[in-house]
XYZ file of C-alpha atoms in Angstrom:
614
model
C -0.014 -0.234 -0.181
C 1.334 3.403 -0.836
C 2.507 5.858 1.805
C -0.046 7.931 2.788
C 1.305 11.737 2.500
C -0.931 14.373 4.534
C -1.487 17.410 2.258
C 1.652 18.707 0.692
C 4.002 17.523 3.672
C 6.274 15.436 1.789
C 8.952 15.744 4.495
C 7.142 12.349 5.665
C 9.477 10.818 2.772
C 13.342 9.686 3.164
C 14.913 9.944 -0.091
C 17.904 7.765 -0.451
C 21.445 9.384 -0.580
C 22.683 10.203 -4.147
C 24.729 6.960 -5.410
C 23.348 5.052 -2.638
C 20.717 3.107 -3.914
C 19.214 0.956 -6.981
C 17.181 2.827 -9.526
C 14.507 0.729 -11.480
C 12.202 3.233 -12.977
C 12.347 4.456 -16.446
C 12.331 8.039 -17.415
C 11.625 9.936 -20.629
C 12.923 13.429 -20.928
C 10.719 15.579 -23.144
C 12.747 18.716 -24.800
C 10.334 20.720 -26.819
C 12.432 22.927 -29.038
C 12.308 25.624 -31.684
C 15.400 26.919 -33.092
C 18.402 27.589 -30.921
C 20.441 24.390 -31.973
C 23.790 25.656 -29.744
C 21.748 25.775 -26.669
C 20.031 22.143 -27.265
C 23.634 20.660 -27.968
C 24.500 21.988 -24.464
C 21.342 20.409 -22.971
C 21.842 17.455 -24.759
C 25.863 17.338 -23.449
C 24.350 17.879 -20.063
C 22.201 15.028 -20.127
C 25.109 12.500 -21.495
C 26.688 12.807 -18.110
C 24.093 12.062 -15.717
C 24.658 9.726 -12.991
C 21.193 7.928 -13.364
C 21.589 4.565 -15.136
C 21.957 5.468 -19.095
C 19.689 2.205 -19.772
C 16.772 3.641 -17.872
C 16.792 7.089 -19.497
C 15.194 7.915 -22.969
C 15.341 11.559 -24.384
C 12.668 12.528 -26.782
C 13.592 15.790 -28.788
C 10.412 17.666 -30.431
C 11.410 19.854 -32.912
C 8.560 22.195 -33.184
C 8.798 23.585 -36.775
C 12.548 24.826 -36.658
C 14.059 26.081 -39.755
C 16.619 24.585 -40.732
C 15.481 21.634 -38.910
C 17.030 20.605 -35.616
C 19.618 17.715 -35.427
C 21.003 15.439 -32.798
C 24.260 16.230 -31.879
C 27.228 13.678 -31.545
C 27.239 14.310 -27.681
C 23.950 12.899 -26.712
C 22.530 10.166 -24.193
C 22.119 7.116 -26.031
C 18.319 6.668 -25.907
C 17.897 9.730 -27.843
C 15.155 10.344 -30.504
C 14.207 13.468 -32.416
C 10.733 13.791 -33.565
C 8.838 16.802 -35.426
C 6.033 18.695 -34.425
C 4.343 21.022 -37.042
C 1.743 22.589 -34.851
C 3.308 25.753 -33.406
C 3.201 26.356 -29.654
C 4.962 24.848 -26.628
C 1.665 22.619 -25.471
C 1.699 20.947 -28.892
C 5.396 20.130 -29.122
C 5.562 18.856 -25.303
C 2.111 16.686 -26.181
C 3.457 15.251 -28.990
C 6.725 14.238 -26.946
C 4.419 13.001 -24.393
C 2.896 10.553 -26.443
C 6.298 9.472 -27.881
C 7.297 8.751 -24.322
C 7.446 5.549 -22.773
C 8.784 6.073 -19.433
C 7.347 5.645 -16.023
C 8.355 8.959 -15.384
C 7.891 12.014 -17.647
C 10.828 14.733 -16.921
C 9.799 17.917 -18.922
C 12.992 19.769 -19.834
C 13.478 23.178 -21.627
C 16.048 23.231 -24.521
C 18.182 26.087 -23.227
C 18.627 23.868 -19.718
C 21.812 22.116 -18.728
C 21.014 20.086 -16.177
C 23.700 19.226 -13.441
C 25.110 15.717 -13.705
C 23.092 14.374 -10.503
C 19.724 16.556 -11.553
C 18.018 13.153 -13.126
C 18.943 10.870 -10.178
C 17.775 13.916 -7.640
C 14.441 13.718 -9.302
C 13.895 10.221 -9.397
C 14.757 9.136 -5.933
C 11.603 10.624 -4.564
C 9.771 8.703 -7.550
C 10.655 5.799 -6.578
C 8.881 6.389 -3.225
C 5.360 7.561 -4.227
C 3.574 7.442 -7.275
C 2.064 10.763 -6.906
C 4.640 13.235 -6.959
C 5.847 16.038 -8.949
C 9.599 17.375 -8.646
C 11.149 20.828 -9.624
C 14.800 21.278 -9.875
C 16.299 24.733 -8.982
C 17.224 26.663 -11.920
C 19.960 29.450 -12.281
C 19.981 31.588 -14.840
C 23.298 32.589 -16.381
C 24.624 35.047 -18.878
C 28.148 33.494 -19.060
C 29.832 32.508 -22.537
C 28.434 29.523 -23.984
C 31.093 26.730 -23.512
C 31.446 23.656 -25.787
C 29.093 20.666 -25.658
C 32.662 18.530 -24.770
C 33.300 20.990 -21.778
C 29.981 20.649 -20.567
C 29.796 16.809 -20.494
C 33.669 16.550 -19.048
C 32.638 19.131 -16.369
C 32.425 18.054 -12.689
C 30.609 21.001 -11.403
C 28.573 23.088 -14.371
C 29.118 26.078 -11.486
C 32.876 26.466 -12.865
C 31.162 27.075 -16.252
C 27.993 29.434 -15.727
C 28.544 31.372 -12.199
C 27.896 33.938 -11.471
C 24.001 33.318 -12.030
C 20.595 34.131 -10.791
C 18.415 32.049 -9.101
C 14.587 31.545 -10.150
C 13.344 34.224 -7.532
C 9.871 33.713 -7.758
C 10.150 29.822 -7.155
C 12.639 30.492 -4.203
C 10.116 33.035 -2.503
C 7.244 30.753 -3.041
C 9.193 27.956 -1.316
C 10.267 30.107 1.619
C 7.220 31.602 2.514
C 5.004 28.168 2.364
C 7.671 26.249 4.475
C 9.135 24.251 1.512
C 5.299 24.164 -0.013
C 4.104 22.141 3.041
C 2.094 25.189 4.779
C -0.022 25.799 1.448
C -1.182 22.704 -0.372
C -3.888 24.551 -2.164
C -1.125 26.359 -3.925
C 1.794 23.959 -4.041
C 0.729 23.281 -7.868
C 1.960 26.517 -8.752
C 5.506 24.614 -8.608
C 4.906 23.139 -11.976
C 7.096 24.658 -14.220
C 8.221 23.259 -17.554
C 11.853 23.878 -17.022
C 13.147 21.237 -15.145
C 9.914 19.187 -13.819
C 9.362 15.564 -13.642
C 5.665 13.952 -13.162
C 5.079 10.198 -12.676
C 3.237 8.836 -15.956
C 0.261 7.620 -13.460
C -0.533 11.206 -12.581
C -0.225 12.908 -16.191
C -2.482 9.859 -17.397
C -5.468 11.006 -14.702
C -4.658 15.017 -15.299
C -4.610 14.446 -18.948
C -1.957 16.506 -21.478
C -1.220 20.349 -21.847
C -4.058 22.693 -22.533
C -3.366 23.537 -26.392
C -6.292 26.058 -26.060
C -3.516 28.424 -23.949
C -0.731 30.590 -25.429
C 0.834 31.054 -21.902
C 0.141 29.838 -18.420
C 0.019 26.126 -19.660
C 2.529 24.929 -17.239
C 0.650 26.393 -14.221
C -2.729 25.128 -15.697
C -1.219 21.601 -15.863
C -0.069 21.984 -12.495
C -3.334 22.649 -11.135
C -4.830 19.308 -12.976
C -1.918 17.750 -11.428
C -3.279 18.621 -8.018
C -6.462 17.946 -8.673
C -5.302 14.060 -9.599
C -3.857 13.798 -6.306
C -0.226 15.288 -6.566
C 2.334 15.982 -3.976
C 4.610 18.747 -5.030
C 8.480 18.455 -4.552
C 11.034 21.562 -4.647
C 14.373 19.531 -4.702
C 17.311 21.718 -4.161
C 19.960 19.030 -4.982
C 18.421 18.685 -8.698
C 20.106 21.953 -10.378
C 20.535 23.260 -13.580
C 21.428 26.139 -15.564
C 19.107 28.412 -17.959
C 21.134 29.734 -20.585
C 19.947 33.521 -20.658
C 17.247 35.027 -18.768
C 13.575 33.259 -18.540
C 11.049 34.759 -20.615
C 9.302 36.057 -17.569
C 12.473 38.122 -16.507
C 12.410 39.700 -19.709
C 8.935 40.560 -20.101
C 6.972 39.932 -17.054
C 4.252 42.213 -16.709
C 3.128 41.608 -20.745
C 3.304 38.067 -19.701
C 1.142 38.519 -16.368
C -1.224 40.343 -18.585
C -1.568 37.433 -21.176
C -1.589 34.552 -18.546
C -3.966 35.885 -16.066
C -6.204 37.068 -18.703
C -6.462 33.339 -19.748
C -5.854 30.951 -16.503
C -8.477 32.701 -14.266
C -10.765 30.791 -16.582
C -9.206 27.317 -16.000
C -7.606 27.750 -12.096
C -10.156 28.418 -9.677
C -7.635 28.451 -6.938
C -6.933 31.594 -8.093
C -9.537 33.530 -6.297
C -8.208 37.550 -7.094
C -8.417 36.777 -10.899
C -12.246 35.990 -10.164
C -13.257 39.150 -8.539
C -16.292 39.566 -10.758
C -19.145 38.974 -8.507
C -21.517 37.152 -10.992
C -20.082 36.125 -14.338
C -19.225 32.261 -14.900
C -16.135 30.649 -15.359
C -15.013 27.683 -17.559
C -13.930 25.675 -14.057
C -16.123 26.634 -11.247
C -14.781 26.783 -7.693
C -17.927 24.413 -6.835
C -19.796 21.666 -8.271
C -22.802 20.622 -6.720
C -24.258 17.238 -7.552
C -28.108 16.721 -7.478
C -29.851 13.603 -8.466
C -33.125 14.383 -9.863
C -36.000 13.645 -7.750
C -39.654 14.810 -7.697
C -39.792 18.217 -9.543
C -40.592 20.871 -6.488
C -38.158 19.379 -4.293
C -35.315 19.296 -6.742
C -35.976 22.694 -7.691
C -35.962 24.134 -4.459
C -32.402 22.655 -4.124
C -31.226 23.960 -7.475
C -32.526 27.414 -7.085
C -31.467 27.707 -3.521
C -27.858 26.750 -5.129
C -27.804 29.186 -7.782
C -28.755 32.221 -5.458
C -26.688 31.947 -2.688
C -23.818 34.029 -1.997
C -21.582 31.722 -3.836
C -21.472 32.490 -7.586
C -18.442 30.345 -8.636
C -20.780 27.439 -8.795
C -22.221 24.883 -11.178
C -24.983 22.117 -10.626
C -24.563 18.618 -12.248
C -28.152 17.549 -12.203
C -27.748 13.518 -12.376
C -30.528 11.559 -14.077
C -31.178 8.875 -16.833
C -31.375 12.073 -19.305
C -30.274 9.913 -22.132
C -33.418 7.237 -22.281
C -35.851 10.556 -21.614
C -38.862 10.507 -24.069
C -41.582 12.627 -23.266
C -45.019 12.128 -23.683
C -46.776 14.017 -26.140
C -50.355 12.835 -26.222
C -50.988 12.533 -22.529
C -48.192 14.350 -20.794
C -49.985 14.190 -17.426
C -49.874 10.670 -17.163
C -46.332 10.383 -17.931
C -44.504 8.589 -15.386
C -41.668 10.339 -15.957
C -43.282 13.723 -15.941
C -41.142 15.542 -13.201
C -37.855 14.275 -15.327
C -39.098 15.973 -17.979
C -40.202 18.960 -16.068
C -36.761 19.454 -14.700
C -35.207 18.867 -17.900
C -37.435 21.632 -19.619
C -37.076 24.256 -16.625
C -33.346 24.040 -16.766
C -32.545 23.310 -20.502
C -31.270 26.712 -21.041
C -29.674 27.492 -17.525
C -26.129 27.798 -18.469
C -25.071 26.863 -14.673
C -26.993 23.426 -14.667
C -25.734 20.713 -16.655
C -27.530 17.359 -17.023
C -25.213 14.368 -16.241
C -25.769 10.785 -15.998
C -22.722 9.205 -13.538
C -19.783 11.476 -14.406
C -19.450 14.434 -12.254
C -16.195 15.925 -13.990
C -13.055 16.403 -12.116
C -11.732 19.881 -12.606
C -13.577 21.714 -9.800
C -11.751 21.962 -6.560
C -14.652 21.100 -4.365
C -17.849 18.573 -5.041
C -20.705 18.822 -2.873
C -23.178 15.965 -2.926
C -26.571 17.543 -2.015
C -29.807 15.408 -1.758
C -33.035 17.001 -3.440
C -35.367 18.270 -1.020
C -32.378 19.806 1.131
C -32.360 23.925 0.712
C -29.155 25.462 1.810
C -29.244 29.319 3.263
C -28.104 32.289 1.089
C -24.839 32.112 2.657
C -24.541 28.235 3.672
C -22.497 26.841 0.925
C -20.126 29.917 1.539
C -19.475 28.833 5.327
C -19.479 25.272 4.201
C -16.436 25.911 2.149
C -14.810 28.040 4.638
C -14.837 25.232 6.950
C -13.029 23.070 3.974
C -10.512 25.808 3.249
C -9.519 27.100 6.597
C -9.207 23.627 8.057
C -7.798 21.966 5.221
C -10.467 19.253 5.411
C -10.587 16.583 2.488
C -14.112 15.930 3.600
C -16.992 18.071 5.337
C -19.658 15.874 6.350
C -23.461 17.671 6.703
C -25.864 15.763 8.737
C -29.124 16.843 7.268
C -31.643 14.307 9.032
C -31.422 11.173 11.456
C -34.385 9.079 12.421
C -35.768 5.297 12.541
C -35.473 5.169 8.425
C -31.795 6.041 8.559
C -29.515 9.305 7.768
C -29.544 11.631 5.156
C -26.350 13.532 4.730
C -24.698 15.807 2.394
C -20.751 15.750 1.889
C -18.552 18.487 0.280
C -15.483 16.604 -1.071
C -12.145 18.004 -2.055
C -11.483 16.313 -5.361
C -7.366 16.425 -4.824
C -8.072 14.404 -1.561
C -10.215 11.832 -3.131
C -7.898 11.458 -5.956
C -5.309 10.838 -3.490
C -6.614 7.917 -1.689
C -7.254 6.624 -5.030
C -3.522 6.323 -5.910
C -3.028 5.194 -2.338
C -5.376 2.548 -2.178
C -4.353 1.689 -5.944
C -8.075 1.361 -6.947
C -10.754 3.449 -9.342
C -11.717 6.638 -8.207
C -15.053 6.791 -6.191
C -18.298 6.579 -8.382
C -19.354 9.942 -9.758
C -22.786 9.351 -9.532
C -24.245 11.729 -6.540
C -24.319 8.938 -3.541
C -25.993 11.754 -1.376
C -29.363 11.266 -3.154
C -29.560 7.306 -2.465
C -32.048 6.069 -0.195
C -31.447 6.285 3.534
C -29.354 3.794 5.036
C -29.703 2.434 8.829
C -27.812 4.827 10.828
C -26.267 1.978 12.822
C -25.006 0.669 9.560
C -22.123 3.589 9.671
C -22.366 3.332 5.634
C -21.202 7.016 4.131
C -24.406 8.715 2.560
C -22.928 8.712 -0.828
C -22.748 4.599 -1.153
C -25.552 3.477 -3.783
C -24.979 -0.220 -2.914
C -24.679 -1.985 0.400
C -21.448 -3.785 -1.310
C -19.699 -0.998 -1.780
C -19.849 0.377 2.062
C -16.309 -1.293 2.685
C -14.709 0.421 0.062
C -16.434 3.670 0.921
C -15.355 3.715 4.127
C -11.708 2.911 2.914
C -11.777 5.843 0.728
C -13.072 8.362 3.635
C -10.407 6.465 5.995
C -7.647 7.526 3.670
C -8.950 11.156 3.142
C -9.047 11.502 6.559
C -5.362 10.404 6.853
C -4.093 12.633 3.792
C -6.538 15.617 4.345
C -8.466 15.497 7.623
C -12.445 14.964 7.767
C -14.797 16.650 9.710
C -18.735 16.222 10.318
C -21.190 18.833 11.360
C -24.862 19.450 12.203
C -26.852 20.807 8.795
C -29.010 23.084 10.829
C -25.954 24.823 12.333
C -25.239 25.633 8.491
C -28.578 26.794 7.570
C -29.652 23.830 5.812
C -33.438 23.239 5.806
C -35.969 20.683 4.243
C -37.866 22.305 1.598
C -41.942 21.688 1.660
C -42.445 24.266 -1.155
C -39.805 26.177 -3.100
C -38.957 29.044 -1.491
C -38.865 32.304 -3.161
C -35.192 33.547 -4.293
C -33.950 36.756 -3.611
C -33.674 38.891 -6.945
C -30.726 40.733 -7.942
C -32.787 43.933 -7.791
C -33.927 43.375 -4.163
C -30.300 42.575 -3.266
C -29.403 46.117 -5.018
C -32.077 47.621 -3.075
C -31.103 46.020 0.287
C -27.884 47.156 -0.585
C -28.904 50.926 -1.526
C -30.698 51.188 1.823
C -27.805 49.706 3.776
C -25.799 52.054 2.213
C -27.702 55.048 3.089
C -28.233 53.758 6.605
C -24.289 53.825 6.607
C -24.362 57.249 5.241
C -26.978 58.551 7.706
C -25.048 56.788 10.758
C -21.922 58.028 9.224
C -23.369 61.451 9.669
C -24.687 60.958 13.113
C -21.257 59.912 14.240
C -19.842 63.026 12.895
C -22.267 64.910 14.394
C -21.889 63.328 18.252
C -17.992 64.044 17.478
C -18.544 67.529 17.095
C -20.604 67.272 19.940
C -17.893 65.717 21.929
C -15.359 68.283 20.468
C -17.630 70.891 21.920
C -18.012 69.333 25.356
C -14.374 68.864 25.468
C -13.665 72.529 24.702
C -16.125 73.543 27.330
C -14.478 71.197 29.726
C -11.058 72.603 29.176
C -12.630 76.035 29.528
C -14.014 74.926 33.122
C -10.781 73.421 33.984
C -9.194 76.685 33.339
C -11.624 78.479 35.580
C -11.296 75.921 38.314
C -7.218 76.635 38.260
C -8.163 80.467 38.162
C -10.547 79.819 41.277
C -8.057 77.962 42.833
C -5.419 80.459 42.049
C -7.839 83.176 43.502
C -8.863 80.889 46.566
C -5.174 80.604 47.234
C -4.396 84.177 47.151
C -7.089 85.115 49.508
C -6.004 82.354 51.863
C -2.572 83.991 51.864
C -4.022 87.641 52.265
C -5.949 86.306 54.838
C -3.267 84.547 56.617
C -1.143 87.664 56.223
C -4.062 90.060 58.027
C -4.364 87.676 60.860
C -0.614 87.821 61.205
C -0.554 91.673 61.070
C -3.354 91.997 63.566
C -1.917 89.583 65.684
C 1.396 91.515 65.522
C -0.469 94.697 66.476
C -2.229 93.109 69.356
C 1.118 91.632 70.414
C 2.490 94.861 70.538
C -0.268 96.779 71.891
C 0.216 94.391 74.800
C 3.706 94.698 75.114
C 3.536 98.521 75.289
C 0.887 98.449 77.945
C 2.856 95.863 79.908
C 5.778 97.707 79.681
C 4.076 100.805 81.210
C 2.356 99.096 83.816
C 5.517 97.511 84.808
C 7.513 100.789 85.377
C 4.708 102.173 87.104
C 2.827 99.595 89.085
C 4.982 96.414 89.456
C 2.374 94.677 91.391
C -0.608 96.033 89.514
C -3.290 93.797 88.620
C -3.690 92.805 85.141
C -4.905 94.879 82.619
C -8.568 96.059 82.857
C -8.897 94.679 86.275
C -6.907 97.307 88.143
C -8.569 100.484 90.177
C -7.955 103.674 88.812
C -4.787 105.015 90.593
C -4.736 108.543 92.697
C -3.770 111.616 91.257
C -0.831 111.673 93.533
C 3.072 110.611 93.398
C 4.517 109.493 96.801
C 7.636 111.371 98.087
C 10.612 109.788 97.599
C 12.312 108.503 100.834
C 14.103 111.062 102.956
C 12.113 113.981 102.077
C 11.743 114.604 105.495
C 9.403 117.441 106.568
C 9.947 119.002 103.328
C 7.049 118.891 101.009
C 7.181 119.004 97.449
C 3.994 120.406 95.490
C 2.757 118.465 92.987
C -0.536 118.399 90.839
C -3.146 117.549 92.778
C -1.596 117.447 96.282
C -1.543 120.018 98.519
C 1.142 122.160 99.983
C 2.627 121.289 103.144
C 1.148 124.451 105.128
C -2.268 123.829 103.604
């Protein structure tokens, strides 16, 4: 059984050391070329000195209409063939080489890339570990003078010939910011560049050849389809090569982006930024919803709700025996297939609804199997996709109903996860008929809702188990997401209704914005008023402080005055009557002055005192 790799975490694999293992797989190196004989000679000289066993290597050079025609040089791998493809374009040339290749692994190589002598071996040691790997070399872009083929074939280190050189900055940045592509598995397919990438033939058979309608972006578009086929993408630093001259993107990045973005947006749903339009449809939808045709009313309710939701990038695969449908013309009301005819007639000209039998296609990254009669809410599908994307789940099961008769469930499946499960188990992919609409099975049987026959229950569980291992699985209640049973068709919101609702919302936003601005102005006024009050309070505190100081000064001045008066009075009293009573209590003193001692009989007249003779 093949090893189960979770997401794009190839680090669980342990490739052998270079030169320390015995290979067995054959590799076909496919080189599309248009003119440039001198550079092709160097590319073949580099391949002639590879460490991988020559008996396991074939080289297919595809001359894409060169004039004069290309030739094979003397220095080249032994198993080298030259074929011609007159249809112009890289995709046509590669597909011609792919048709001629016989190896277990196909190694794309540009005709102006000289591979290091260990480049092929560094790729192939990974492919011996798992059958679903895509390995890419680290290229450096050189402007050094071109050496001779003999010098290249004899060189033990190409860096001596081609350095200084520039790295593939875009690829290096992608690898570094995604932790070696392990942190963002849904974008790992961007690593598929045709300059030096190898792919297991099993994956190419599942994904299909290159898209010949594209004029640019073919490598990335094929990488996306390889991812849907279950691929794991590996950047290999030991696989090195030198690109002779700058790449096309280095020379003309903006014009190339302009062209490729205009084309690959239709084919790669994962590039969400290229699908900013809110309503248009794309060649490859982001979500396919499989509904098995049942009664007209309940089936229509389901489909109409899907088409009216917030996920515009959606298509409905209406499954039924459409190739056997022959409407009754004479007595249509008695036709046992009347509901089937009504559904076909109702959606015959709806571009987002396809009538399918069993094959649901394998291009959209997500497939929802939804039983007829169950209606998702307006934002239900978007929320369901968010669960799968944010959690990286390969399966999100939705329990819709459970009772004595069994379980009814919907299933959102990540196509890459189920394709990986098929490769791990070595069995065909799960049947594409919509099992979610099959009759309910007993809840105790634990049979997945998409299983048609009890005999396939074990295989179905095996697929789900592998999907859980390689991506993860989650089950959730349908009511939580907004699924409801359709007793009658619910009217869908029209675009004009949604437009008017948006206008009302925008008007309300404008009104609230004005109110907010008014309140902000009022708050500003309040702040200014508060500032004035604060200033007034400061002034008042300053005035109060001044008054307090004045009062204190007055009190101090009066106290000093009183003290001085008291001191003066006390001083006067002490000179005239030391034994006098305290001020205010002494009686009035007589208006006489006593005679000094020793005056004898001689009297001295004084005021108020009689003379001695009187």
